[in-house]
PDB file of C-alpha atoms in Angstrom:
ATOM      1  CA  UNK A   1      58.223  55.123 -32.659  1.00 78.00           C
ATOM      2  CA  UNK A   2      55.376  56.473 -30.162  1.00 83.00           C
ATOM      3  CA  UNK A   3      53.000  55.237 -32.138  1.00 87.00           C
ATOM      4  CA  UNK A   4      54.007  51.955 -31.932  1.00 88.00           C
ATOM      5  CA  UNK A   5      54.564  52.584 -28.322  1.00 88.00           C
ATOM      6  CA  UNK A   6      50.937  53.477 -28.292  1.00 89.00           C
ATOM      7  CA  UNK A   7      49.615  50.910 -30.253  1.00 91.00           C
ATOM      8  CA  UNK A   8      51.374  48.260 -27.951  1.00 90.00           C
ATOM      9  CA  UNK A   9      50.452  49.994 -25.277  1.00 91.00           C
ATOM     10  CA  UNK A  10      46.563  50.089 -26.244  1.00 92.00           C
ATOM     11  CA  UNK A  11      46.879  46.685 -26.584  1.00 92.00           C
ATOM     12  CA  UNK A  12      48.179  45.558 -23.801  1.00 91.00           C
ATOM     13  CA  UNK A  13      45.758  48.269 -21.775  1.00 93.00           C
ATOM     14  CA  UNK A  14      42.755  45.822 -24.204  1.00 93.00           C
ATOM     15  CA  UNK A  15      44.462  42.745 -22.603  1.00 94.00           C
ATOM     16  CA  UNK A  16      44.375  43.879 -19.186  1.00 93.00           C
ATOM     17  CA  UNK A  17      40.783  44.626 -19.494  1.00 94.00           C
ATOM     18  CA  UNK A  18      40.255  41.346 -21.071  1.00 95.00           C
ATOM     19  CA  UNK A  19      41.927  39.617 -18.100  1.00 96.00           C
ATOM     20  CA  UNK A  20      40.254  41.699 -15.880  1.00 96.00           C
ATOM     21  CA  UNK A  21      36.539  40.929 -17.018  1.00 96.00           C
ATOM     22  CA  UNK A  22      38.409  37.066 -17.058  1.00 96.00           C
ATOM     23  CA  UNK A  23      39.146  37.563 -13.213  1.00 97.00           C
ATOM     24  CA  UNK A  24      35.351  38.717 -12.751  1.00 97.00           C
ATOM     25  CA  UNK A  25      34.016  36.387 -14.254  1.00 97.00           C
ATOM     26  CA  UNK A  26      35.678  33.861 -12.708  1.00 97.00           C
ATOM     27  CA  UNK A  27      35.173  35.238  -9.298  1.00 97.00           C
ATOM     28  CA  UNK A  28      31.669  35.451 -10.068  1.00 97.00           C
ATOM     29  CA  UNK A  29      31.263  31.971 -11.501  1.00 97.00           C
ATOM     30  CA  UNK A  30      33.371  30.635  -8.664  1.00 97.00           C
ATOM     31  CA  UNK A  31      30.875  32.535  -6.161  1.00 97.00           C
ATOM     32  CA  UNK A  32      27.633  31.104  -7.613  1.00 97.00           C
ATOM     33  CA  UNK A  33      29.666  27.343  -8.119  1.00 97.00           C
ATOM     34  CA  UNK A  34      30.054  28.372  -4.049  1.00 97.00           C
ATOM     35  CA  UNK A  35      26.344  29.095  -3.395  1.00 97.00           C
ATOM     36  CA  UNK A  36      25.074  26.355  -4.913  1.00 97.00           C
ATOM     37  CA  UNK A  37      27.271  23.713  -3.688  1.00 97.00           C
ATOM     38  CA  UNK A  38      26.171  25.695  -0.481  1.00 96.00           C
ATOM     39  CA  UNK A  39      22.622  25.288  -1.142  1.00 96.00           C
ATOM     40  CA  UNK A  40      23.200  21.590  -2.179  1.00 96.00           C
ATOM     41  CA  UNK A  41      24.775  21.182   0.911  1.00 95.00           C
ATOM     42  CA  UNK A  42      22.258  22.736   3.048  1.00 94.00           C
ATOM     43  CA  UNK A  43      19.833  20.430   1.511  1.00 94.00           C
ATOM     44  CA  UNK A  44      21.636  17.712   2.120  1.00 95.00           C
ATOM     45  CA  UNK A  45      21.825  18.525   5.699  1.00 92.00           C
ATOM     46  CA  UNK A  46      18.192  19.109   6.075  1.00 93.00           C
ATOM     47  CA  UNK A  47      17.592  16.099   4.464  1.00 93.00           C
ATOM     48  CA  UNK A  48      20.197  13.798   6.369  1.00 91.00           C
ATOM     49  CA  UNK A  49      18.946  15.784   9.690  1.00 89.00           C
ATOM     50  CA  UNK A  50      14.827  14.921   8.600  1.00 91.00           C
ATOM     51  CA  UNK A  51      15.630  11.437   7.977  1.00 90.00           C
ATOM     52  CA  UNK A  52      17.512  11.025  11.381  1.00 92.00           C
ATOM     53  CA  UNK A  53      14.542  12.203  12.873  1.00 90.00           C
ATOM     54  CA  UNK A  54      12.423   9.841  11.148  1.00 88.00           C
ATOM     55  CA  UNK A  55      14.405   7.320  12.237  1.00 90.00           C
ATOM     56  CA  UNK A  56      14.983   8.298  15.940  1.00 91.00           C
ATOM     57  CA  UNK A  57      11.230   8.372  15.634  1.00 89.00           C
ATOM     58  CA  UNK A  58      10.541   5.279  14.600  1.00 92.00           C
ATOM     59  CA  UNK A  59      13.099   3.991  16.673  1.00 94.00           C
ATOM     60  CA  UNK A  60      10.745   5.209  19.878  1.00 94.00           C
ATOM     61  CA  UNK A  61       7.647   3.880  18.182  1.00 93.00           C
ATOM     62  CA  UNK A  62       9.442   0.581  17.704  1.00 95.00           C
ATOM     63  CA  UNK A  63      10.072   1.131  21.185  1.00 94.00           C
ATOM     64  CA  UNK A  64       7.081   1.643  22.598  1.00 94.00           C
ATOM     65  CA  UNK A  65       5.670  -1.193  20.351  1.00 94.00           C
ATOM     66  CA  UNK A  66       7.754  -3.966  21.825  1.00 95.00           C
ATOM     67  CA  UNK A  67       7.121  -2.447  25.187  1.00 95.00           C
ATOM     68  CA  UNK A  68       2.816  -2.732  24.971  1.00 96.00           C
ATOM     69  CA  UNK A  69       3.508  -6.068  23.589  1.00 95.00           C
ATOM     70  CA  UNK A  70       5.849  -7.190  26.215  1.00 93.00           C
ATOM     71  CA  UNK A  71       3.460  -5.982  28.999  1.00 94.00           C
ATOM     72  CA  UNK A  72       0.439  -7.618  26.675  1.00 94.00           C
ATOM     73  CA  UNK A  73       2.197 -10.687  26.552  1.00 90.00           C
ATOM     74  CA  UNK A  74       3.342 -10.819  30.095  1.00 89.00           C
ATOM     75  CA  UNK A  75      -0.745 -10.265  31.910  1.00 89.00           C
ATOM     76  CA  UNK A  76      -1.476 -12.593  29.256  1.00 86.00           C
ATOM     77  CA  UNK A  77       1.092 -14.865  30.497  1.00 83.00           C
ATOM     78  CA  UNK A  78       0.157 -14.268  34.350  1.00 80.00           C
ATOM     79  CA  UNK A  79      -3.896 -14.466  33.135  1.00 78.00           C
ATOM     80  CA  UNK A  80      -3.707 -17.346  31.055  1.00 74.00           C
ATOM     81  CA  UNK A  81      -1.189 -19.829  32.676  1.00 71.00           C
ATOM     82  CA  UNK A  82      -2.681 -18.785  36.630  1.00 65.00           C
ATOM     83  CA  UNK A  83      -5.768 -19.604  35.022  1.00 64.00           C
ATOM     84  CA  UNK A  84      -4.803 -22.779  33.296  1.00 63.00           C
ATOM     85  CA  UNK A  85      -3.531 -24.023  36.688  1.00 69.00           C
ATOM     86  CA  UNK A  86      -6.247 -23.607  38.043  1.00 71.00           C
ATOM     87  CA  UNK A  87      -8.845 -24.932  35.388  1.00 75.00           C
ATOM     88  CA  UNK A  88      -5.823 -28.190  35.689  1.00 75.00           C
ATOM     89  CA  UNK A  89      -6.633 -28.329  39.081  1.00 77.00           C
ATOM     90  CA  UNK A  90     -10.145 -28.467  39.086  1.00 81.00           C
ATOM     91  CA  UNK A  91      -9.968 -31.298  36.128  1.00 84.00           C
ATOM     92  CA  UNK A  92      -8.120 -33.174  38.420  1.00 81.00           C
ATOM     93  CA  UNK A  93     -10.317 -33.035  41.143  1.00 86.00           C
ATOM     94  CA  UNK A  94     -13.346 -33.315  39.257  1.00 90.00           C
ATOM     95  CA  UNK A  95     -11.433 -36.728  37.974  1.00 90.00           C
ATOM     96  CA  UNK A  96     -10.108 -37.935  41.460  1.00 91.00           C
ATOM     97  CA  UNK A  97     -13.588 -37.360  42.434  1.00 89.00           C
ATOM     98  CA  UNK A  98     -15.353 -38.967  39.729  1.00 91.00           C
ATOM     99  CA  UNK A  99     -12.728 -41.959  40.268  1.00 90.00           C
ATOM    100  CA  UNK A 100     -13.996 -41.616  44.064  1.00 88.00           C
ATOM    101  CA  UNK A 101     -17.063 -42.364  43.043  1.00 86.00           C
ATOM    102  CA  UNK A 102     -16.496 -45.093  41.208  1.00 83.00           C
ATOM    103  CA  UNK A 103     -14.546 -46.815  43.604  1.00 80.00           C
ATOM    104  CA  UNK A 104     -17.300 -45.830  46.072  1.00 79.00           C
ATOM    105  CA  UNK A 105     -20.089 -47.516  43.898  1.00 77.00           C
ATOM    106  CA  UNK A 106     -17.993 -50.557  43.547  1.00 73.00           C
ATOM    107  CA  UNK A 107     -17.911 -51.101  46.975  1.00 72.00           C
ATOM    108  CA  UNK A 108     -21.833 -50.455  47.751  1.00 70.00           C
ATOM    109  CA  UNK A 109     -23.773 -53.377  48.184  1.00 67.00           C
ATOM    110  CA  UNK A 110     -26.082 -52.960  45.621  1.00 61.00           C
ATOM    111  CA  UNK A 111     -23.177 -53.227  43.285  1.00 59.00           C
ATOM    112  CA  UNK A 112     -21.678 -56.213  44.652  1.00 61.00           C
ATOM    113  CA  UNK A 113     -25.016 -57.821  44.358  1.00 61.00           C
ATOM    114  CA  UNK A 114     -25.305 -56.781  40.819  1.00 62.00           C
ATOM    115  CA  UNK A 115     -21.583 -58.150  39.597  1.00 59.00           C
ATOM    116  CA  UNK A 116     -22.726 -61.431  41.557  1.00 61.00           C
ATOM    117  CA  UNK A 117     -25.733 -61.822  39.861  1.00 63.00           C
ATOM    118  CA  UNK A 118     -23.991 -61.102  36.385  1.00 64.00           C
ATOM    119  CA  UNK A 119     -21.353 -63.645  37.735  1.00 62.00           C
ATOM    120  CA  UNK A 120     -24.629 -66.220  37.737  1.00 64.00           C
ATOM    121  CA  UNK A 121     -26.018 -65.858  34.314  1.00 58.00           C
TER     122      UNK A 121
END
């Protein structure tokens, strides 16, 4: 009857080591399953972190883009449209004066004379 005992005994003392190297093994799979969803996780991070930088980034480039072409357009704007005023202004006074003229010459004598003779033929 002891030796039964024993022999059960053995084996369950075998089945308790089994379980035991079960537990470790598990722990230890469990810590590296852990550590590299850690790692994973960590690299995701980085890479969510580097991206919103990039992006913040280009946000300020985008930025500063819009704002030199904003302040390009606008002394363009002030050059361009002040100067075609002005250029508008001068045609029309070269034109009023050139109409001036005109008028002027048609009422010279010389011109009168010249439409009367023209008048005769």
């Amino acid at each position: 009857y002891i030796e039964k005992l024993e022999s059960v005994l053995k084996s369950y003392r075998e089945k308790d080591t089994a379980i035991k190297n079960a537990i470790v093994n598990a722990q230890i799979a469990a810590d590296n399953i852990i550590k590299n969803a850690e790692f994973q996780a960590n690299d995701i991070k980085a890479s969510a972190v580097s991206q919103m930088t990039n992006f913040a980034s280009t946000i300020q480039t985008q930025k500063t883009l819009i704002k030199e072409f904003q302040d390009d357009y606008n002394y363009l704007i002030q050059k361009y449209v002040h100067d075609f005023q002005e250029n508008e202004f001068i045609k029309l006074y070269e034109k009023l004066n050139q109409i001036e003229e005109y008028f002027n010459t048609l009422k010279s004598p010389v011109y009168k004379t010249a439409v009367l003779m023209e008048d005769e033929d």
